[in-house]
Coordinates of C-alpha atoms and ligand atoms in Angstrom, one line a residue:
M4 CA 72.4 -164.4 173.0
Q5 CA 72.3 -161.0 171.3
E6 CA 75.4 -160.2 169.2
I7 CA 77.7 -157.5 170.7
C8 CA 78.5 -154.8 168.2
I9 CA 81.3 -152.3 168.9
V10 CA 83.3 -150.3 166.3
P11 CA 86.2 -150.3 166.2
R12 CA 86.4 -154.0 167.1
P13 CA 87.8 -154.6 170.6
Q14 CA 90.9 -156.7 171.0
Q15 CA 89.2 -159.2 173.3
L16 CA 85.6 -159.6 174.1
T17 CA 83.8 -162.3 176.1
P18 CA 80.0 -162.2 176.2
L19 CA 78.6 -163.1 179.7
E20 CA 74.9 -164.1 180.8
G21 CA 72.5 -161.4 181.5
T22 CA 72.4 -157.6 181.3
F23 CA 73.2 -154.5 183.3
E24 CA 70.4 -152.0 183.5
L25 CA 70.9 -148.3 184.2
G26 CA 68.3 -147.0 186.7
C27 CA 67.5 -143.9 188.6
A28 CA 69.6 -145.3 191.5
T29 CA 72.8 -145.8 189.3
R30 CA 75.8 -143.9 190.5
I31 CA 79.1 -143.2 188.9
L32 CA 82.1 -143.8 191.2
V33 CA 85.3 -141.9 190.5
S34 CA 88.6 -140.9 192.2
E35 CA 90.3 -137.6 191.8
S36 CA 92.1 -138.7 188.6
T37 CA 89.0 -140.2 186.9
R38 CA 86.5 -137.6 187.8
A39 CA 86.7 -135.7 184.5
V40 CA 85.9 -139.0 182.6
G41 CA 83.1 -139.7 185.1
E42 CA 81.5 -136.4 184.4
Y43 CA 81.8 -136.9 180.7
L44 CA 80.0 -140.3 181.1
Q45 CA 77.3 -138.7 183.3
E46 CA 76.7 -136.0 180.6
L47 CA 76.6 -138.7 178.0
L48 CA 74.0 -140.9 179.8
Q49 CA 71.9 -138.2 181.6
T50 CA 70.2 -136.5 178.7
A51 CA 68.4 -139.4 177.2
T52 CA 67.8 -141.4 180.4
G53 CA 66.8 -138.5 182.6
Y54 CA 68.5 -140.2 185.5
P55 CA 70.6 -138.2 187.8
L56 CA 73.6 -140.6 187.7
P57 CA 75.5 -138.8 190.4
V58 CA 79.3 -138.7 190.2
M59 CA 80.7 -139.7 193.6
E60 CA 84.2 -140.0 194.9
N61 CA 85.2 -143.4 196.1
A62 CA 88.8 -143.7 197.0
D63 CA 89.0 -147.4 197.7
G64 CA 88.4 -148.2 194.0
I65 CA 85.9 -150.9 194.8
G66 CA 82.5 -151.0 193.0
A67 CA 79.2 -151.4 194.7
Y68 CA 75.8 -152.6 193.7
H69 CA 74.5 -150.7 190.7
T70 CA 77.4 -148.5 190.2
I71 CA 79.7 -147.7 187.3
L72 CA 83.1 -147.6 188.7
L73 CA 85.9 -145.7 186.9
T74 CA 89.2 -146.5 188.3
T75 CA 92.9 -146.5 187.6
S76 CA 93.8 -148.6 190.6
K77 CA 95.1 -152.1 190.1
A78 CA 95.0 -151.6 186.3
D79 CA 97.2 -153.8 184.1
A80 CA 100.1 -151.6 182.9
F81 CA 100.3 -153.7 179.7
L82 CA 97.1 -151.8 178.6
G83 CA 99.4 -148.9 178.0
A84 CA 98.4 -145.2 177.6
E85 CA 95.0 -145.8 175.9
G86 CA 93.9 -149.4 176.8
Y87 CA 91.1 -150.4 179.2
E88 CA 89.3 -153.3 180.8
L89 CA 85.5 -153.1 180.9
S90 CA 83.4 -155.6 182.9
V91 CA 79.6 -155.3 182.6
T92 CA 77.7 -157.6 184.9
P93 CA 74.1 -157.5 186.1
G94 CA 75.3 -156.1 189.4
G95 CA 77.3 -153.2 188.0
V96 CA 80.0 -151.9 185.7
V97 CA 83.7 -151.8 186.4
L98 CA 85.9 -149.8 184.0
R99 CA 89.7 -150.1 184.8
A100 CA 92.6 -148.5 183.0
P101 CA 96.1 -147.4 183.8
H102 CA 95.3 -143.9 182.4
P103 CA 92.3 -141.6 182.0
A104 CA 92.4 -141.9 178.2
G105 CA 91.9 -145.6 178.5
L106 CA 88.8 -144.9 180.7
F107 CA 87.5 -142.5 178.1
Y108 CA 87.8 -145.3 175.5
G109 CA 86.1 -147.7 177.8
V110 CA 83.2 -145.2 178.1
Q111 CA 83.0 -145.2 174.3
S112 CA 82.6 -149.0 174.3
L113 CA 80.1 -148.9 177.1
R114 CA 78.1 -146.3 175.1
Q115 CA 77.9 -148.6 172.1
L116 CA 76.6 -151.4 174.3
L117 CA 73.6 -149.4 175.3
P118 CA 70.5 -148.9 173.0
P119 CA 71.2 -146.3 170.3
E120 CA 68.4 -144.1 171.9
I121 CA 71.1 -143.2 174.5
E122 CA 72.3 -140.7 172.0
S123 CA 69.1 -138.7 172.0
S124 CA 69.3 -135.1 172.8
T125 CA 66.0 -135.2 174.6
I126 CA 64.7 -137.6 177.2
V127 CA 63.4 -140.9 175.8
H128 CA 60.7 -142.8 177.7
G129 CA 59.9 -146.4 177.5
V130 CA 63.4 -147.7 176.6
A131 CA 65.1 -150.2 178.8
W132 CA 68.6 -148.9 179.3
V133 CA 70.3 -152.2 179.2
A134 CA 73.8 -153.3 178.2
P135 CA 74.7 -157.0 177.6
A136 CA 77.0 -158.4 180.2
V137 CA 80.5 -158.7 178.8
T138 CA 84.2 -158.4 179.6
I139 CA 86.3 -156.5 177.3
R140 CA 90.1 -156.1 177.2
D141 CA 91.2 -153.6 174.7
R142 CA 94.1 -151.4 173.5
P143 CA 94.8 -149.6 170.3
R144 CA 97.2 -150.9 167.6
F145 CA 98.4 -147.4 166.6
A146 CA 99.1 -144.2 168.6
W147 CA 98.1 -141.9 165.7
R148 CA 94.4 -142.4 164.7
G149 CA 93.8 -139.3 162.7
M150 CA 91.2 -137.5 160.6
M151 CA 92.0 -134.5 158.5
L152 CA 89.5 -131.8 157.6
D153 CA 90.2 -129.2 154.9
T154 CA 88.8 -125.9 155.9
G155 CA 90.6 -124.0 153.3
R156 CA 88.5 -124.9 150.3
H157 CA 85.3 -124.8 152.3
M158 CA 84.8 -123.5 155.7
F159 CA 83.0 -125.5 158.4
P160 CA 81.7 -123.6 161.5
P161 CA 83.1 -124.2 164.9
A162 CA 80.0 -126.2 166.0
F163 CA 80.6 -128.7 163.2
I164 CA 84.3 -129.0 164.1
K165 CA 83.2 -129.9 167.7
R166 CA 80.6 -132.3 166.4
T167 CA 83.3 -134.0 164.2
I168 CA 85.6 -134.2 167.3
D169 CA 82.8 -135.9 169.2
L170 CA 82.3 -138.4 166.4
M171 CA 86.0 -139.0 166.2
A172 CA 86.1 -139.7 169.9
M173 CA 83.2 -142.1 169.7
Q174 CA 85.3 -144.1 167.2
K175 CA 88.4 -143.9 169.3
M176 CA 90.3 -141.6 167.0
N177 CA 92.8 -139.2 168.7
V178 CA 94.3 -136.8 166.2
F179 CA 92.4 -134.0 164.5
H180 CA 94.5 -132.6 161.6
W181 CA 93.2 -129.2 160.9
H182 CA 94.1 -127.9 157.4
L183 CA 93.8 -124.1 158.0
T184 CA 95.4 -122.4 155.0
E185 CA 95.1 -122.8 151.3
D186 CA 95.2 -121.1 147.9
Q187 CA 91.5 -120.5 148.2
G188 CA 91.4 -119.2 151.7
W189 CA 93.4 -118.4 154.9
R190 CA 91.3 -119.4 157.8
I191 CA 93.2 -118.7 161.0
E192 CA 93.4 -115.3 162.6
I193 CA 97.0 -114.0 163.0
K194 CA 97.1 -110.9 165.1
K195 CA 100.4 -109.6 163.6
Y196 CA 99.2 -110.0 160.0
P197 CA 95.5 -108.9 159.9
R198 CA 95.3 -108.8 156.1
L199 CA 95.6 -112.7 156.1
T200 CA 91.9 -112.8 157.2
A201 CA 90.8 -109.4 156.0
T202 CA 91.9 -110.3 152.5
G203 CA 93.1 -113.8 152.4
A204 CA 89.9 -115.4 153.9
W205 CA 87.7 -114.3 151.1
R206 CA 87.4 -115.3 147.5
A207 CA 85.3 -113.7 144.7
A208 CA 83.8 -117.0 143.6
S209 CA 84.2 -120.8 143.7
P210 CA 84.2 -123.3 140.8
Q211 CA 80.8 -124.5 139.8
V212 CA 79.7 -127.8 141.2
G213 CA 82.0 -130.6 140.1
E214 CA 84.2 -128.3 138.0
M215 CA 87.8 -127.5 138.6
E216 CA 87.5 -123.8 137.3
E217 CA 84.3 -122.2 135.8
P218 CA 83.6 -119.7 138.5
N219 CA 80.0 -119.6 140.0
G220 CA 80.2 -115.8 140.7
I221 CA 79.3 -116.3 144.4
P222 CA 81.8 -114.8 146.9
Y223 CA 82.8 -117.1 149.6
G224 CA 84.9 -116.9 152.8
G225 CA 85.3 -117.0 156.6
F226 CA 87.9 -117.7 159.2
Y227 CA 88.4 -118.9 162.8
T228 CA 89.3 -116.4 165.4
Q229 CA 92.0 -117.2 167.9
R230 CA 89.4 -117.3 170.6
Q231 CA 87.3 -119.9 168.6
I232 CA 90.4 -122.0 168.0
H233 CA 91.4 -121.9 171.7
E234 CA 88.0 -123.1 172.6
I235 CA 88.1 -126.0 170.0
V236 CA 91.5 -127.1 171.1
A237 CA 90.3 -127.2 174.7
Y238 CA 87.2 -129.2 173.6
A239 CA 89.3 -131.7 171.7
T240 CA 91.7 -132.0 174.6
S241 CA 88.8 -133.0 176.9
R242 CA 88.0 -135.7 174.5
F243 CA 91.7 -136.9 174.4
I244 CA 92.1 -135.6 170.9
K245 CA 95.3 -133.8 169.9
V246 CA 95.0 -131.1 167.3
V247 CA 97.6 -130.8 164.6
P248 CA 97.4 -127.5 162.8
E249 CA 98.5 -127.3 159.1
I250 CA 99.9 -124.1 157.8
E251 CA 100.8 -124.8 154.2
M252 CA 104.2 -123.8 152.8
P253 CA 105.9 -123.3 150.4
G254 CA 103.0 -124.0 148.0
H255 CA 99.2 -123.8 148.5
A256 CA 99.8 -120.2 149.7
V257 CA 98.1 -117.9 147.3
A258 CA 95.6 -116.6 149.9
A259 CA 98.7 -115.5 151.9
L260 CA 100.3 -113.9 148.8
A261 CA 97.1 -112.1 148.0
S262 CA 97.3 -110.5 151.4
Y263 CA 101.1 -109.8 151.4
P264 CA 102.2 -109.8 147.7
K265 CA 105.8 -109.1 148.6
L266 CA 106.2 -112.7 149.9
G267 CA 105.8 -114.0 146.3
C268 CA 108.5 -114.1 143.6
T269 CA 106.8 -111.8 141.2
G270 CA 105.3 -109.4 143.8
G271 CA 101.9 -109.9 142.5
P272 CA 99.2 -108.7 142.4
Y273 CA 97.5 -111.9 143.5
A274 CA 93.9 -112.9 144.1
V275 CA 92.7 -115.5 146.4
R276 CA 92.1 -118.4 144.0
T277 CA 88.7 -119.1 142.6
S278 CA 89.7 -122.4 140.9
W279 CA 90.9 -125.7 142.4
G280 CA 94.1 -127.5 141.4
I281 CA 97.7 -126.6 141.8
A282 CA 98.9 -122.9 141.7
E283 CA 102.2 -121.9 140.2
D284 CA 102.6 -118.9 142.7
V285 CA 104.1 -120.0 146.0
F286 CA 106.1 -118.4 148.7
C287 CA 109.4 -116.9 147.5
A288 CA 112.2 -119.0 149.0
G289 CA 114.9 -116.4 148.3
N290 CA 113.4 -113.7 150.3
E291 CA 114.3 -113.4 154.1
A292 CA 111.0 -111.6 154.6
T293 CA 109.2 -114.9 153.8
F294 CA 110.9 -116.7 156.7
A295 CA 110.4 -113.8 159.1
F296 CA 106.7 -113.9 158.2
L297 CA 106.3 -117.7 158.6
E298 CA 108.1 -117.7 161.9
D299 CA 105.9 -114.9 163.2
V300 CA 102.8 -116.8 162.0
L301 CA 104.1 -120.1 163.5
G302 CA 104.8 -118.2 166.7
E303 CA 101.1 -117.5 167.1
V304 CA 100.1 -121.0 166.0
L305 CA 102.4 -122.5 168.7
A306 CA 100.7 -120.5 171.3
L307 CA 97.3 -121.7 170.2
F308 CA 98.1 -125.4 169.6
P309 CA 100.1 -127.0 172.6
G310 CA 100.5 -130.4 170.9
E311 CA 103.8 -131.9 169.8
F312 CA 103.3 -131.9 166.0
I313 CA 103.0 -129.0 163.7
H314 CA 102.1 -129.7 160.0
I315 CA 103.8 -127.5 157.4
G316 CA 102.2 -128.9 154.3
G317 CA 105.1 -129.1 151.8
D318 CA 103.0 -130.8 149.1
E319 CA 102.5 -129.7 145.5
C320 CA 104.9 -126.8 145.1
P321 CA 105.7 -126.2 141.5
K322 CA 109.1 -124.7 140.8
Q323 CA 108.4 -122.4 137.8
R324 CA 108.5 -119.2 139.8
W325 CA 111.6 -120.1 141.7
K326 CA 113.3 -121.0 138.4
A327 CA 112.6 -117.5 137.1
C328 CA 113.2 -115.6 140.4
P329 CA 116.6 -113.9 140.8
K330 CA 116.3 -114.0 144.7
C331 CA 115.5 -117.8 144.6
Q332 CA 118.5 -118.3 142.2
A333 CA 120.8 -116.3 144.4
A334 CA 119.6 -118.4 147.4
I335 CA 120.5 -121.6 145.6
L336 CA 124.0 -120.3 144.9
E337 CA 124.5 -118.8 148.4
H338 CA 123.5 -122.0 150.2
G339 CA 125.3 -124.3 147.8
L340 CA 122.1 -126.1 146.7
K341 CA 121.8 -128.3 143.7
D342 CA 118.6 -127.0 142.2
E343 CA 115.0 -125.9 143.0
E344 CA 114.4 -129.2 144.7
G345 CA 117.3 -128.5 147.0
L346 CA 115.8 -125.1 147.7
Q347 CA 112.5 -126.7 148.7
S348 CA 114.4 -128.9 151.0
Y349 CA 116.4 -125.9 152.5
F350 CA 113.0 -124.2 153.0
V351 CA 111.6 -127.2 154.9
Q352 CA 114.7 -127.8 156.9
R353 CA 114.8 -124.3 158.0
M354 CA 111.3 -124.4 159.2
E355 CA 112.1 -127.7 161.0
R356 CA 115.0 -126.0 162.9
F357 CA 112.7 -123.2 164.0
L358 CA 110.0 -125.7 165.2
N359 CA 112.5 -128.0 166.9
A360 CA 114.0 -125.0 168.7
Q361 CA 110.6 -124.4 170.2
G362 CA 110.3 -127.9 171.4
R363 CA 108.0 -129.1 168.6
R364 CA 108.1 -131.8 165.9
M365 CA 107.4 -131.0 162.2
I366 CA 105.3 -133.2 160.1
G367 CA 104.7 -132.7 156.3
W368 CA 103.3 -134.4 153.2
D369 CA 105.6 -136.9 151.4
E370 CA 106.9 -134.3 149.0
I371 CA 109.2 -133.1 151.8
L372 CA 111.3 -136.1 151.0
E373 CA 112.3 -134.6 147.7
G374 CA 115.7 -132.9 147.6
G375 CA 116.5 -134.4 151.0
L376 CA 114.4 -134.9 154.1
A377 CA 114.7 -132.6 157.2
P378 CA 116.6 -134.6 159.8
N379 CA 113.8 -135.1 162.4
A380 CA 110.7 -134.8 160.2
T381 CA 107.7 -137.1 160.3
V382 CA 106.2 -137.9 156.9
M383 CA 102.6 -138.1 156.0
S384 CA 102.4 -140.5 153.1
W385 CA 99.6 -139.6 150.6
R386 CA 100.8 -140.5 147.1
G387 CA 100.6 -144.1 147.9
M388 CA 102.7 -146.0 150.5
Q389 CA 106.1 -145.5 148.8
G390 CA 107.0 -142.1 150.4
G391 CA 106.2 -143.5 153.8
L392 CA 108.2 -146.7 153.1
A393 CA 111.2 -144.7 152.1
A394 CA 111.0 -142.4 155.1
V395 CA 110.7 -145.4 157.5
Q396 CA 113.8 -147.0 155.9
A397 CA 115.6 -143.7 156.5
G398 CA 114.6 -143.9 160.1
H399 CA 111.7 -141.4 160.1
D400 CA 108.3 -141.7 161.6
V401 CA 105.4 -141.9 159.3
V402 CA 101.6 -141.6 159.1
M403 CA 100.0 -143.5 156.3
C404 CA 97.1 -142.0 154.4
P405 CA 97.4 -143.1 150.7
T406 CA 94.8 -141.8 148.3
S407 CA 93.9 -145.4 147.4
H408 CA 92.1 -146.0 150.8
C409 CA 92.1 -142.8 152.9
Y410 CA 90.8 -140.1 150.6
L411 CA 87.3 -139.7 151.6
D412 CA 86.7 -136.9 149.1
Y413 CA 86.8 -139.6 146.4
P414 CA 83.5 -141.2 145.3
Q415 CA 81.9 -144.2 147.0
T416 CA 79.6 -144.9 144.2
Q417 CA 80.5 -146.2 140.8
A418 CA 77.6 -144.5 139.1
A419 CA 78.5 -141.3 137.1
D420 CA 78.5 -138.4 139.5
E421 CA 78.5 -134.9 137.9
T422 CA 79.4 -133.4 141.4
L423 CA 82.9 -135.0 141.4
P424 CA 85.7 -134.8 138.7
D425 CA 86.6 -137.9 136.9
W426 CA 90.2 -138.2 138.2
M427 CA 89.0 -139.3 141.6
D428 CA 89.1 -143.1 142.1
Y429 CA 86.2 -145.1 143.3
T430 CA 86.8 -145.8 147.0
P431 CA 83.9 -147.8 148.5
L432 CA 83.7 -148.7 152.2
E433 CA 85.0 -152.1 151.5
K434 CA 88.3 -150.6 150.0
S435 CA 88.8 -148.3 153.0
Y436 CA 88.2 -151.3 155.3
A437 CA 90.8 -153.4 153.5
F438 CA 93.6 -150.8 154.3
E439 CA 96.7 -152.0 155.9
P440 CA 98.9 -149.2 157.2
V441 CA 102.1 -151.4 157.6
P442 CA 103.7 -152.5 154.3
S443 CA 104.6 -156.2 154.5
S444 CA 108.2 -155.4 153.5
L445 CA 109.0 -153.7 156.8
T446 CA 110.8 -155.5 159.6
P447 CA 109.0 -155.5 163.0
A448 CA 111.6 -152.8 164.2
E449 CA 110.9 -150.6 161.1
A450 CA 107.2 -151.1 161.6
T451 CA 107.4 -149.2 164.9
H452 CA 108.1 -146.1 162.9
I453 CA 104.5 -146.3 161.5
L454 CA 102.7 -144.1 164.0
G455 CA 99.4 -144.9 162.4
A456 CA 97.0 -143.7 159.8
Q457 CA 94.5 -141.1 158.8
A458 CA 91.3 -140.4 157.0
N459 CA 91.5 -137.2 154.9
L460 CA 88.6 -135.1 153.8
W461 CA 89.7 -132.5 151.2
S462 CA 86.8 -130.1 150.6
E463 CA 86.9 -128.8 147.1
F464 CA 83.7 -130.7 146.3
I465 CA 82.3 -130.6 149.8
P466 CA 80.3 -127.3 150.2
S467 CA 78.0 -128.4 153.1
E468 CA 78.1 -130.2 156.4
A469 CA 75.7 -132.8 155.2
R470 CA 77.9 -133.6 152.3
A471 CA 80.9 -133.8 154.6
E472 CA 79.2 -136.3 156.8
A473 CA 78.0 -138.4 153.9
M474 CA 81.6 -138.6 152.5
L475 CA 83.2 -139.2 156.0
Y476 CA 80.9 -141.9 157.5
P477 CA 81.0 -144.7 157.6
R478 CA 84.3 -144.8 155.7
A479 CA 86.0 -143.1 158.4
S480 CA 84.6 -145.7 160.8
A481 CA 86.2 -148.4 158.7
L482 CA 89.6 -146.5 158.8
A483 CA 89.1 -146.0 162.6
E484 CA 88.8 -149.7 163.0
R485 CA 92.0 -150.2 160.9
M486 CA 93.7 -147.8 163.2
W487 CA 92.6 -149.2 166.5
S488 CA 92.0 -152.9 166.0
D489 CA 94.4 -155.8 165.5
A490 CA 95.7 -156.4 161.9
G491 CA 94.3 -159.9 162.0
S492 CA 90.6 -159.2 162.3
R493 CA 89.4 -158.0 158.9
D494 CA 86.3 -159.7 157.9
F495 CA 84.2 -157.2 156.0
E496 CA 81.0 -159.1 156.3
E497 CA 81.4 -159.2 160.0
F498 CA 82.4 -155.6 160.2
S499 CA 79.4 -154.6 158.1
R500 CA 77.0 -156.4 160.5
R501 CA 78.6 -154.8 163.5
L502 CA 78.4 -151.4 161.9
G503 CA 74.8 -151.9 160.8
Q504 CA 73.6 -153.1 164.2
G505 CA 75.9 -151.1 166.4
L506 CA 77.5 -147.8 165.3
L507 CA 75.2 -146.7 162.6
P508 CA 71.9 -146.7 164.6
H509 CA 73.8 -144.6 167.1
L510 CA 74.9 -142.2 164.4
E511 CA 71.3 -142.2 163.0
I512 CA 70.0 -140.8 166.3
L513 CA 72.8 -138.3 166.5
G514 CA 71.5 -137.0 163.2
V515 CA 74.6 -137.9 161.3
N516 CA 74.1 -137.8 157.5
F517 CA 76.1 -141.0 157.0
W518 CA 76.3 -142.5 153.5
K519 CA 73.3 -144.8 152.7
A520 CA 74.0 -147.0 149.7
G521 CA 70.8 -148.2 148.0
P522 CA 68.7 -147.9 145.0
T523 CA 69.0 -144.2 145.0
G524 CA 72.7 -144.3 145.4
G525 CA 72.7 -142.7 148.9
K526 CA 72.2 -139.2 150.1
R527 CA 74.6 -136.6 148.8
G528 CA 73.7 -133.7 151.1
Ligands
TNX24 C1 95.9 -133.5 146.7 S1 96.8 -134.6 149.4 C2 96.1 -132.5 147.6 C3 95.1 -131.5 148.1 C4 93.8 -131.8 147.3 C5 93.6 -133.2 147.2 C6 92.3 -133.6 146.5 C7 97.6 -133.3 149.3 C8 98.8 -133.2 150.2 N1 97.3 -132.4 148.4 O1 95.5 -130.2 147.9 O2 92.8 -131.2 148.0 O3 94.6 -133.9 146.5 O4 91.9 -135.0 146.6

């Protein structure tokens, strides 16, 4: 019997005798609540097969010969918000889940059971569209299965964002963390502050390949219009992916300062940065105008992103400027704060109050713990697991994405690489796969505060889409498995086989430039 290869690994899988074959008579049966997923499946299967695969209403929730039934009726509630049961037999396919999201993930599993040519964007003749008979019962381990893309350092066009969303969905990831503002570029249109994109989206140069400074003399920039963002959020929603926007504060804000210099402690002038690394210039925390500005910006952000979480950054905010700024020092006195760390904490807490009042939850990088954590904040732990651990113990929710396993901008080859700086640690596929988001010191009750994990792609050294894909895949696939599958199953050899025989051939046909290790050291794009 042929080995069944699905990534991420399903919780329970039982191979059966025989196969199911898609044919020109195959129909997709849905009810009102499952129609959208049915139409998604139709689209997925129609292009390569050329079969009509009509989507038909069938209220009784009972399959018929040669149908693919998608139903929520009589589904096992234990499967939760995202779990599903898939039964593939020679006579037909039944996909059952309590909620449409579960059906969507069942569709992703069914997709991987079919020959990889199913991914073709044109009709393929001469392929038998068979799936091995099997029953699968599956549900995710974590609710937050994220991927972050830094569009501040380098811009990726909307079509690439949508493609990334599709690939995330295929691997059952459900949070797209969109890093939209940086020292080197402000990428989101804000109607009230047009200079943010007129000025802040453009830089005079970027560092040369592999360098932190050394400008290359080539102007660079771009931004997403609100209309494009609206469309991308809708696209993600149709794939059960929540979009978490990140607006960086108080640091990583030089592009905003270049646009509105009064928001900085020195008043500028500032230029959108042309080098990587941490900037000393940050938002002035002693100026009411800063808060008014940020609340206006977030107001427009909230209208575009309906999801629960808003990311406010909070990382890498040097305190030199605040130390020398009369307004910041006055604010420390006025609010009875201890020092500049206290001021950062005041800043973040004030933004949290604003977001909570609008019915949203705030998330930030683990530096938001310094000087006292905002009362309801969720922490994204990147400098190791320690910040996340401390936050959980203080009763906060946490998303784990330590540099050690989850930073996919780090090299995956040990060979010298002049396109990357030396401070990045070697992070091969095997290392990402070995990731465990829940520290063993947590009690089961504490562990429920670990919402999940995330793959992060910072883009200082990722100037192209091809390069982005080479860095993301398949390491993101390894992390996707750690986010979805049970903690117990972590046999790297077995995973590699499943990846090589299952997911990667699909990605190949989708034209994904995934990393290929080998004598040449892989494609860099
Ligand atoms: C640290 S992770 C940063 C980013 C850089 C990244 C490079 C984090 C919150 N801050 O600004 O892009 O390292 O790996």
